[in-house]
Coordinates of C-alpha atoms in Angstrom, one line a residue:
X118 CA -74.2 -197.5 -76.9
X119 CA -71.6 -199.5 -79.0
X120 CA -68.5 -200.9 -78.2
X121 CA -66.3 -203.3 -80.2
X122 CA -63.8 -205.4 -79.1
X123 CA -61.2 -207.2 -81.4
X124 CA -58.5 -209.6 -80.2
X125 CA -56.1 -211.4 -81.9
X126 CA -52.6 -214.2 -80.6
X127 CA -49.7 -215.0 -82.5
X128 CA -48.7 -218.1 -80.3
X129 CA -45.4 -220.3 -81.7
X130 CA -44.3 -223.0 -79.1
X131 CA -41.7 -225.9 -79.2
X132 CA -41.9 -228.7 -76.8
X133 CA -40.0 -231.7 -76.0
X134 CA -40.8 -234.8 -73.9
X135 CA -39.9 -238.2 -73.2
X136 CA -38.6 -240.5 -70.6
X137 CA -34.7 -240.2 -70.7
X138 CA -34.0 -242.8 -67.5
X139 CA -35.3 -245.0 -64.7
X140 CA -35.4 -245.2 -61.4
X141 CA -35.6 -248.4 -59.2
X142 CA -39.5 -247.8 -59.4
X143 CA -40.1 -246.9 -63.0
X144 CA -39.1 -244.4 -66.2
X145 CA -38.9 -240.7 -64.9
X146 CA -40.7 -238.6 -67.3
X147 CA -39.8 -235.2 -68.4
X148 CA -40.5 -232.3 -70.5
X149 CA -39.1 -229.0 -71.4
X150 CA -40.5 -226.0 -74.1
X151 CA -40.7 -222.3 -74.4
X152 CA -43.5 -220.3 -75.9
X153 CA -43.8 -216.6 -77.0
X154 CA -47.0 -215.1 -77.7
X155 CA -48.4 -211.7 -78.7
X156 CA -51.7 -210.5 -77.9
X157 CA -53.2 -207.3 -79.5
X158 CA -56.3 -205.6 -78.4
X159 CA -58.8 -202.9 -80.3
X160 CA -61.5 -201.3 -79.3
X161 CA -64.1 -199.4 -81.1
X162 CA -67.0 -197.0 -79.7
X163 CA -69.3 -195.2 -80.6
X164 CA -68.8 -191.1 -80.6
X165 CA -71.5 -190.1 -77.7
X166 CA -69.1 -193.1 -75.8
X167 CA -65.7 -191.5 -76.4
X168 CA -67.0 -188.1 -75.8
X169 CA -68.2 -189.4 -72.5
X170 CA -71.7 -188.1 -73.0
X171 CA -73.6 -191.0 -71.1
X172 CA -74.6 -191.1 -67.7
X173 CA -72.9 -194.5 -66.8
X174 CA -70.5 -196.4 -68.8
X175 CA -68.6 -194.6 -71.3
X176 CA -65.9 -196.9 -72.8
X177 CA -62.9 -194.9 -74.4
X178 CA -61.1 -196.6 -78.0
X179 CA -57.9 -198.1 -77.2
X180 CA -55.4 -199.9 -78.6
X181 CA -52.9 -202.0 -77.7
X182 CA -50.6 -205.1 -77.7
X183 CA -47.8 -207.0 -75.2
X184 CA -45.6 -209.9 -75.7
X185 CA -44.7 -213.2 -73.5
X186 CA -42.2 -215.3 -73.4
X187 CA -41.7 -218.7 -71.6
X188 CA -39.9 -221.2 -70.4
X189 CA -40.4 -224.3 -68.4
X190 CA -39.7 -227.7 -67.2
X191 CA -41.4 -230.7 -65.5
X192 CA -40.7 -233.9 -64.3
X193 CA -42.3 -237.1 -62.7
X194 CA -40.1 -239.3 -60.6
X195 CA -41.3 -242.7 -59.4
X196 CA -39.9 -243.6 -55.9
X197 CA -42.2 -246.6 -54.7
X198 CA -44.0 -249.3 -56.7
X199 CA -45.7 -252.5 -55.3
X200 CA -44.9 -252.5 -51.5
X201 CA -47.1 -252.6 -48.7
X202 CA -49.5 -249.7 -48.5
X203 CA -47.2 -248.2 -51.1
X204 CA -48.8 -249.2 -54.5
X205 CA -47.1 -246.2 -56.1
X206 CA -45.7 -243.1 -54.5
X207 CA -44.9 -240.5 -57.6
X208 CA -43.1 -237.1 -56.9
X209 CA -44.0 -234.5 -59.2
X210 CA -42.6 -230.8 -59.7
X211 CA -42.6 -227.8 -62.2
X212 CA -41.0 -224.9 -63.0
X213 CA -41.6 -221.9 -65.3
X214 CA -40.5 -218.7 -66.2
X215 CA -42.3 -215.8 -67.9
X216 CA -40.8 -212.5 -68.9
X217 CA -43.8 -210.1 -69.9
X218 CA -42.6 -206.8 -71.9
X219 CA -44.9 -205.2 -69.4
X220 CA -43.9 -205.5 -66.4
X221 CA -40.5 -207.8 -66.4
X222 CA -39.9 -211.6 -65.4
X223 CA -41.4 -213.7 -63.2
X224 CA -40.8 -217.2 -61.5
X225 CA -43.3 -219.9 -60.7
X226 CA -43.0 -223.1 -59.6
X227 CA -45.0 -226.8 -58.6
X228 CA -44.1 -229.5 -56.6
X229 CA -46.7 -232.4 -55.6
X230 CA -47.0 -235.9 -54.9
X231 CA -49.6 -238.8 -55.2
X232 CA -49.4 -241.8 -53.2
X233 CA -51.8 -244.8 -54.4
X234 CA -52.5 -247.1 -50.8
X235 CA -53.8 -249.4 -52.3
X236 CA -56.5 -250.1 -55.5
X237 CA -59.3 -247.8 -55.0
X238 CA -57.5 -245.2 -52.8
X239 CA -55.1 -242.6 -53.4
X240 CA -54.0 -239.4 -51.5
X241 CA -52.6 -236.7 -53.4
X242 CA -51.0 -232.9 -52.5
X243 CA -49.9 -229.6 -54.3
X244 CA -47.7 -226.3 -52.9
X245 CA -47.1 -223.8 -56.0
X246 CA -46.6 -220.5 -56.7
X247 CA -48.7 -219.1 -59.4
X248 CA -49.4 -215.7 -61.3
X249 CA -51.9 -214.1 -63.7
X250 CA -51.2 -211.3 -65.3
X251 CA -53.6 -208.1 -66.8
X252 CA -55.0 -209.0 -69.5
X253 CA -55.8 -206.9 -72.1
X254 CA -58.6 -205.0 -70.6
X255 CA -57.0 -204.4 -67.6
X256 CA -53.8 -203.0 -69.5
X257 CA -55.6 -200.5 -71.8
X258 CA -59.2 -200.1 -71.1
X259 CA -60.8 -196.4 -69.9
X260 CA -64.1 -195.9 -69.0
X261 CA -65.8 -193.1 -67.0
X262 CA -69.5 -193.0 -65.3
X263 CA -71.0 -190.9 -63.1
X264 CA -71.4 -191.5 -59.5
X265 CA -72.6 -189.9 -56.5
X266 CA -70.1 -189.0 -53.7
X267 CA -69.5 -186.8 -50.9
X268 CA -66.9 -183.9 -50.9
X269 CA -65.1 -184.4 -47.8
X270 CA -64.1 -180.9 -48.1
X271 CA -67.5 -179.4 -47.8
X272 CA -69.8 -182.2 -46.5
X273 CA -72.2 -181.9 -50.1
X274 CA -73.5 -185.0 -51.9
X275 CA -73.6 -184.6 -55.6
X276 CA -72.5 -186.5 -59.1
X277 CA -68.9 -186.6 -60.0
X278 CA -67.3 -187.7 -63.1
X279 CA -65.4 -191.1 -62.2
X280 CA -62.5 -192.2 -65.0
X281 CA -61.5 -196.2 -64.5
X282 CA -58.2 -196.5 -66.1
X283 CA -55.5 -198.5 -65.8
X284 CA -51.6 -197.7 -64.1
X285 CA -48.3 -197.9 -66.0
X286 CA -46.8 -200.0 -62.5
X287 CA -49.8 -202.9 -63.0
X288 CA -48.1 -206.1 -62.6
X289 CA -49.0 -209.9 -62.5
X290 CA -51.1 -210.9 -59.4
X291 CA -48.8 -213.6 -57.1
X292 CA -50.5 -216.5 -55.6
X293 CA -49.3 -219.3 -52.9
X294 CA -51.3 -222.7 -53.2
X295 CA -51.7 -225.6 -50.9
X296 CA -54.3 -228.6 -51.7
X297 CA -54.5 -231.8 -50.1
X298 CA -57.2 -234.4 -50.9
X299 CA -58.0 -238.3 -51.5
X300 CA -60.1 -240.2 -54.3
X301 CA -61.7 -243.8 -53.2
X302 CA -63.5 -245.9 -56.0
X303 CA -63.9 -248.9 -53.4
X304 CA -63.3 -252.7 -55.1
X305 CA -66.6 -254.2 -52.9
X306 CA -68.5 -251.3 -54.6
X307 CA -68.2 -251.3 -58.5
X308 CA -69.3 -248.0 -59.9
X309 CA -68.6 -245.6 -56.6
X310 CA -66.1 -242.8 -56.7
X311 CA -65.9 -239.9 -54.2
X312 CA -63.1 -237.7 -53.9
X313 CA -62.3 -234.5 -51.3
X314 CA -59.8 -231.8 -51.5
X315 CA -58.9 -228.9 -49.2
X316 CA -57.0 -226.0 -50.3
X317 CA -55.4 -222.9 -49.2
X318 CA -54.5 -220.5 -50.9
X319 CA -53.4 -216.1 -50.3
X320 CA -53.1 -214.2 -53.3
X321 CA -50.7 -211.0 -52.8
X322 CA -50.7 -207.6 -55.5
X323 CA -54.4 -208.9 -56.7
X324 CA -54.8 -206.5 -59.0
X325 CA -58.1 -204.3 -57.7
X326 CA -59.1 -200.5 -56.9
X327 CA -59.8 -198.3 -54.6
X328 CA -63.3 -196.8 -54.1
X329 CA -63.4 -193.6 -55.5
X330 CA -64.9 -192.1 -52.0
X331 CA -62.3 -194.2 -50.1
X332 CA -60.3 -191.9 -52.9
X333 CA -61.3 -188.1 -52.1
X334 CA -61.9 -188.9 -48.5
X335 CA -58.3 -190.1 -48.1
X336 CA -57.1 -187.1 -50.3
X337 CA -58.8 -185.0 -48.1
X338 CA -56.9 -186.9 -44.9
X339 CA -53.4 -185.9 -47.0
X340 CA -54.2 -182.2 -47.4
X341 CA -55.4 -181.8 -43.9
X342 CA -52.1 -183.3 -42.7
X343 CA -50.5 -180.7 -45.3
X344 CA -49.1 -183.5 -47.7
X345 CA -50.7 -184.6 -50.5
X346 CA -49.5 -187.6 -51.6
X347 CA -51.0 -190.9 -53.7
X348 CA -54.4 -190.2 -53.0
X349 CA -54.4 -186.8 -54.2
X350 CA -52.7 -187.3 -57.4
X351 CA -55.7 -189.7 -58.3
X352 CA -58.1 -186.7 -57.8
X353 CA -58.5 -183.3 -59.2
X354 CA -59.4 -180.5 -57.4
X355 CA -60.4 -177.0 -58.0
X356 CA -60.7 -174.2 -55.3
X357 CA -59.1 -174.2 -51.5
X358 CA -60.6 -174.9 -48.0
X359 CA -64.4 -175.5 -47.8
X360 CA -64.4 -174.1 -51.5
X361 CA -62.7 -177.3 -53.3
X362 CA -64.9 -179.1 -55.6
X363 CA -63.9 -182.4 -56.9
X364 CA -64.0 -182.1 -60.9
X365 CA -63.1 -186.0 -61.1
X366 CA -61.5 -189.0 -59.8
X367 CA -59.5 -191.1 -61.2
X368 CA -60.0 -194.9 -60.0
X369 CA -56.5 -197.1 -61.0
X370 CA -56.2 -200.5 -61.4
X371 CA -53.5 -201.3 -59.0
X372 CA -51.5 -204.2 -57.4
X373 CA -52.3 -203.5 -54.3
X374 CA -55.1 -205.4 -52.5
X375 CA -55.1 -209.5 -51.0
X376 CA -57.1 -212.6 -51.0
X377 CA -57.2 -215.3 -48.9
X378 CA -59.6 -218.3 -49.2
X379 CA -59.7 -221.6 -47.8
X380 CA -62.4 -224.8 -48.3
X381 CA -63.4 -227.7 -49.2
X382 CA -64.7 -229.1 -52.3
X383 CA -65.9 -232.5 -52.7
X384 CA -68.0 -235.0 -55.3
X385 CA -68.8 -238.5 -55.0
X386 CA -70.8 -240.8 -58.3
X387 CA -72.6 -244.0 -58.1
X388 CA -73.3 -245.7 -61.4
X389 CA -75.1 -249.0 -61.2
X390 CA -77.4 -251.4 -64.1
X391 CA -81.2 -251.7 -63.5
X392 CA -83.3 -254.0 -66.0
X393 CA -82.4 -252.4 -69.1
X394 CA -80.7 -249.0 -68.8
X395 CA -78.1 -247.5 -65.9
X396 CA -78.9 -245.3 -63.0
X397 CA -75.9 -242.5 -62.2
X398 CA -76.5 -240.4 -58.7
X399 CA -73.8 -237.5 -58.6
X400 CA -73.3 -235.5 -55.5
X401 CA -71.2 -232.7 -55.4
X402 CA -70.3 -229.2 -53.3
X403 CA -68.5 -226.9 -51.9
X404 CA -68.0 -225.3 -48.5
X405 CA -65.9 -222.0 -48.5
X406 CA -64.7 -221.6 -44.9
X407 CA -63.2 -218.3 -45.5
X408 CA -62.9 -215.3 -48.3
X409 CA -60.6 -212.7 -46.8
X410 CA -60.3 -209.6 -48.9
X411 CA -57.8 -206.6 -47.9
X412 CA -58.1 -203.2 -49.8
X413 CA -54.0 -202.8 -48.9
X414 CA -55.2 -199.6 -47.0
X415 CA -54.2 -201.0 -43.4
X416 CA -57.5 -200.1 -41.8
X417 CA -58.5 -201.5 -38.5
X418 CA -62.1 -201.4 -38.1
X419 CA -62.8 -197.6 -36.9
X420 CA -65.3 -196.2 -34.3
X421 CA -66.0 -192.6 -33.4
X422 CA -65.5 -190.8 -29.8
X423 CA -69.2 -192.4 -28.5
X424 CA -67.8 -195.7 -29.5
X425 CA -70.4 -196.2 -33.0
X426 CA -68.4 -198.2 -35.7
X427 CA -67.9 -196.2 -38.8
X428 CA -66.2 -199.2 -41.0
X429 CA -65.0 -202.7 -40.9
X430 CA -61.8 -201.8 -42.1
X431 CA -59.6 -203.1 -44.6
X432 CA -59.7 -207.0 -43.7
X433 CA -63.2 -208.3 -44.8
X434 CA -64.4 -211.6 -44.4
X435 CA -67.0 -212.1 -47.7
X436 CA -67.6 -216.0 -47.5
X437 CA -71.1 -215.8 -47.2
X438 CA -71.4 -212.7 -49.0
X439 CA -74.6 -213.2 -51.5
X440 CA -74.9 -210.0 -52.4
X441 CA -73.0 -206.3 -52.6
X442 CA -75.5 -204.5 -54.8
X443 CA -76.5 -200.5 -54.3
X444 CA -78.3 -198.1 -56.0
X445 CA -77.8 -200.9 -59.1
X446 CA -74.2 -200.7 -59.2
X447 CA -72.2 -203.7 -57.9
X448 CA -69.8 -202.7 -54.9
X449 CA -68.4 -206.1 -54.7
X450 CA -70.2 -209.2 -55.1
X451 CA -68.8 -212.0 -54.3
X452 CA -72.0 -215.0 -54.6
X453 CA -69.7 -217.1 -52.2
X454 CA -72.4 -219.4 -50.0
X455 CA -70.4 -220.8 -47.0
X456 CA -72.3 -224.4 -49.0
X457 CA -73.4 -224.9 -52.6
X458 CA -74.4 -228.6 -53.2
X459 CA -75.7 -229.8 -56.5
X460 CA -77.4 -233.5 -56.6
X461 CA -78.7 -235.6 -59.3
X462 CA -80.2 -238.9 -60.2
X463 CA -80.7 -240.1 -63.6
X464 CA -81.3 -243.3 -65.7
X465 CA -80.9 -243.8 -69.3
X466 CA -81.8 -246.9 -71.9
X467 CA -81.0 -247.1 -75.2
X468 CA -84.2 -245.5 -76.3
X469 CA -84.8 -243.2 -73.4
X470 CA -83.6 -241.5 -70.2
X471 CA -85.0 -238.9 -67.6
X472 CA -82.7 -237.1 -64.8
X473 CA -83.6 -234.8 -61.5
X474 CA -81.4 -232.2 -60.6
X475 CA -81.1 -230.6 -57.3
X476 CA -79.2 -227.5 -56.4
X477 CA -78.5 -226.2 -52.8
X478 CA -77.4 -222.6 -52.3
X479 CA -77.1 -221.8 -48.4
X480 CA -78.4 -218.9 -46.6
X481 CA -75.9 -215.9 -45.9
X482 CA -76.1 -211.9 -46.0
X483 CA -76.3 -209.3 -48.5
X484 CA -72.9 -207.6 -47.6
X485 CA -70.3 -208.4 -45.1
X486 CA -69.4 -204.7 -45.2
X487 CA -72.2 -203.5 -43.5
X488 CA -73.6 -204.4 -40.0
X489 CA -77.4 -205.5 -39.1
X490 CA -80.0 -205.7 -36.0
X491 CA -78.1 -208.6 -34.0
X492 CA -74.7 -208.1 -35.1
X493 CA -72.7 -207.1 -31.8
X494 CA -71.6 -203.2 -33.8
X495 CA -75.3 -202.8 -35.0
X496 CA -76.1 -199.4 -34.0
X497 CA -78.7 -197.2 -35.7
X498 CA -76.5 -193.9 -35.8
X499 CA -73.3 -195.9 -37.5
X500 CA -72.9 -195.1 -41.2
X501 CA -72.9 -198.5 -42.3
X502 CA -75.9 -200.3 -40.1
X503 CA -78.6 -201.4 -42.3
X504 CA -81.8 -203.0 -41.7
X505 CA -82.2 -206.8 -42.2
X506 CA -79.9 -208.3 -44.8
X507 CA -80.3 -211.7 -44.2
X508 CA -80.4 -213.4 -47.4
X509 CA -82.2 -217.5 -47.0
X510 CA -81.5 -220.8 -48.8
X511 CA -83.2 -221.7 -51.6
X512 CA -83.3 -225.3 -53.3
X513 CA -84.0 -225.1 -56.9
X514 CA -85.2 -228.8 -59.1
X515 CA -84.5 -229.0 -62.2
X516 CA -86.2 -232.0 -64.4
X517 CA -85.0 -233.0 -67.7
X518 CA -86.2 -236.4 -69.8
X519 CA -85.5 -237.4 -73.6
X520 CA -86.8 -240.2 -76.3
X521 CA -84.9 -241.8 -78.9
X522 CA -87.2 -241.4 -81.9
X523 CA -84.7 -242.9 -84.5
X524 CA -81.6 -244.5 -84.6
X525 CA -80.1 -246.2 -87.4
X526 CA -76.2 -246.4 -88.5
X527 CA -75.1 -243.7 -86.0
X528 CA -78.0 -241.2 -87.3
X529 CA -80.4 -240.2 -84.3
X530 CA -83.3 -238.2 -84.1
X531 CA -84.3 -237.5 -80.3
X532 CA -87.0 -235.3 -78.7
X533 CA -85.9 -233.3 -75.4
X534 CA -87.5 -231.8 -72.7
X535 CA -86.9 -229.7 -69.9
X536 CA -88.3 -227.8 -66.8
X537 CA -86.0 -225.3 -64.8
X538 CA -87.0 -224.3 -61.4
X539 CA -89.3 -227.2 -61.0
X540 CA -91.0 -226.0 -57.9
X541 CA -91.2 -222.0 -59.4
X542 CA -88.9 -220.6 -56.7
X543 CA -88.5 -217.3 -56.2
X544 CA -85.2 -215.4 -55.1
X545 CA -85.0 -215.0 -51.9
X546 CA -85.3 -211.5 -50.3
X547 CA -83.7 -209.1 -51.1
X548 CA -84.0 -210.2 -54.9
X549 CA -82.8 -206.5 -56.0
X550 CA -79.4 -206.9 -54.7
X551 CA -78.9 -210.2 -55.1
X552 CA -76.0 -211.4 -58.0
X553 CA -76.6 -214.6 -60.1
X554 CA -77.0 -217.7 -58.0
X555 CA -80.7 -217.4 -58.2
X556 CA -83.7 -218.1 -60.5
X557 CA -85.5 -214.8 -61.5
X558 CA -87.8 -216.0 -63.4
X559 CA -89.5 -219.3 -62.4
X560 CA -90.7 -222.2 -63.6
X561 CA -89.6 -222.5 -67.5
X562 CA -90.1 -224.9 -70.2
X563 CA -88.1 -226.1 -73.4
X564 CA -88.9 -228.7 -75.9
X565 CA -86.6 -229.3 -78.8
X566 CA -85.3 -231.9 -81.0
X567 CA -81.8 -233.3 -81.4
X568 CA -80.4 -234.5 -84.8
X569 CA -76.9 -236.5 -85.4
X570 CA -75.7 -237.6 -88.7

């Protein structure tokens, strides 16, 4: 299978800056500019592909291009400088509007703050609206696969041809941001930095798809109620009552589905001098408190007449999700640990160095989707119970080390070595439907040389 794809940006921008006035704490500084770009996209294939003769995967040529235009403006404003607990206190804001050919204009805006205590600690904090629109991909890529689904209409598994394609209505994906966090480098300990941010933030018209059975089985729901509607027009049919076959289904990119996610990342460095060379430690992680995905279907979790759940429903909650893999195609992997950490200590000399990285990834489940022995819904006859899923920690140590053979008038020479997976790991179970936070293939080795000139 072959596919080619070219891309190409004509970008022209103007910009102006400066610090026009003052205010009783200092110069305000601003800036203004507008930018208009225009991306085109080609794609090339080979014939079996645009015939759709493969099994999976069969990218169609396109071609296509869309234009931007921008304009903003942003601004710093002093408003305390020197006063008790008040070092500085900046106020800082943006705005900018973008008007894509696409799919029309659209507003986004910054404001934010820093407040510096005193030396070695600040506070800072951010509320913005921000967008990203389809990209190219998403505006004129088609591809169709086969998959296996059930006819709601007659109750028979088979393979169906499924067309991804994109919809004329696709729009820039809307998001509202808060982050609050604080940086210390302490003056009674030279060297030490840590910082720690929260945020918040919901995006709205994330631009996603619907399943292609959630597709068909919600077609099926509009001709039983003797309206077909949306759902329908996404799926061709042939044949009447029990007799209708599904000849395919078309899966659309839409702005229709929402994210929410909230946590906390954090790092902290110590850098200090032993006898000849300098030892850096690095900490650094993230805990996701929540992932909240929502299809835009409205679900509430369902159960049948004996009580059995059939679904979660449209409001998942996938932090801790490690997984999402079936029958080798991905159905929504996320590889969002509720903690990731990542560790290291090195020290380096002029003529050598050697580090040790360690990297954390916490335990969690395959797919929050589904339901599990333990899990207050877990009942054998429910469609979506599953047998164990839990997925465990694993703490992978990396090694790394290097010597200066030569060095002379900004020309080195130095030999490199490194070990991944220092311990030879394996993935934890399930590996097979696992995405790609973990070490498939063990303890590995490289050796190289470095030259500068």
């Amino acid at each position: 299978q072959f596919q080619s794809i070219t891309t190409t940006q004509l970008v022209g921008a103007a910009n102006i800056r400066g610090e026009p006035f003052s205010t009783w704490a200092g110069p305000v500084s601003f800036a203004v500019g507008a930018e208009y770009r225009k991306d085109t996209a080609e794609s090339v294939v080979d014939s079996l592909a645009a015939a759709g003769r493969y099994n999976f995967s069969n990218p169609k040529p396109y071609e296509g291009e869309f234009t931007t235009k921008e304009a903003y403006a942003e601004i710093v404003v002093p408003l305390v400088r020197d006063a008790p607990f008040f070092q500085s206190l900046d106020l800082n804001g943006a705005i900018r509007y973008t008007d894509y050919d696409v799919s029309g204009g659209v507003t986004t805006w910054k404001i934010g703050a820093t407040w510096d205590v005193l030396d070695g600690l600040r506070f800072r904090t951010t509320r913005s609206r921000d967008i990203r629109a389809p990209n190219a991909a998403e505006l004129f890529s088609v591809t169709s696969t086969q998959s296996t689904l059930r006819n709601p209409f007659n109750g028979v598994s088979r393979s169906y041809t499924i067309i991804f394609e994109p919809s004329a209505t696709l729009a820039p994906e809307k998001a509202d941001t808060f982050t609050v966090g604080a940086v210390i480098s302490p003056s009674f300990l030279p060297g030490f930095t840590a910082s720690v941010d929260f945020y918040d933030i919901k995006i709205n018209g994330a631009i996603a798809s619907f399943p292609a059975q959630s597709i068909v089985d919600n077609c099926y729901a509009e001709v039983q109620a003797g309206a077909p509607g949306t759902f329908c027009a996404m799926t061709s049919l042939s044949g009447t009552g029990a007799a209708t076959d599904i000849n395919s289904v078309s899966v659309q990119l839409l702005n229709l589905a929402s994210l929410e996610t909230r946590g906390v990342d954090f790092e902290m460095i110590y850098r200090f001098n032993v006898g000849p060379g300098r030892v850096t430690t690095r900490l650094m992680g993230a805990y996701v408190k929540d992932l909240i995905s929502d299809d835009g279907l409205g679900n509430a979790p369902s159960y049948n007449a004996a009580g059995i759940l059939q679904n979660r429903g449209s409001r998942i909650n996938r932090a801790g999700q490690l997984g999402g893999f079936t029958s080798g195609l991905n159905t929504g992997a996320t590889n969002v640990p509720h903690w990731q950490v990542n560790a290291s200590i090195g020290y380096e000399t002029d003529k050598w160095g050697t580090s040790l990285n360690a990297r954390w990834i916490d335990s969690g489940i395959v797919d929050a989707t589904l339901v599990q022995p333990g899990d207050p819904d877990y009942n054998p006859a429910s469609p979506i119970s599953v047998g164990n899923m839990n997925v465990a920690s694993r703490l992978y140590l990396n090694w790394s080390g290097n010597i200066n053979l030569m060095e002379n008038n900004g020309k080195t020479v130095q030999l490199y070595a490194v070990v991944n997976n220092l311990l030879d790991k394996e993935p934890p179970f399930p590996s097979t439907q696992l995405a790609g936070l973990y070490d498939r293939i063990g303890r590995a080795y490289k050796v190289g040389v470095r030259f500068a000139f």
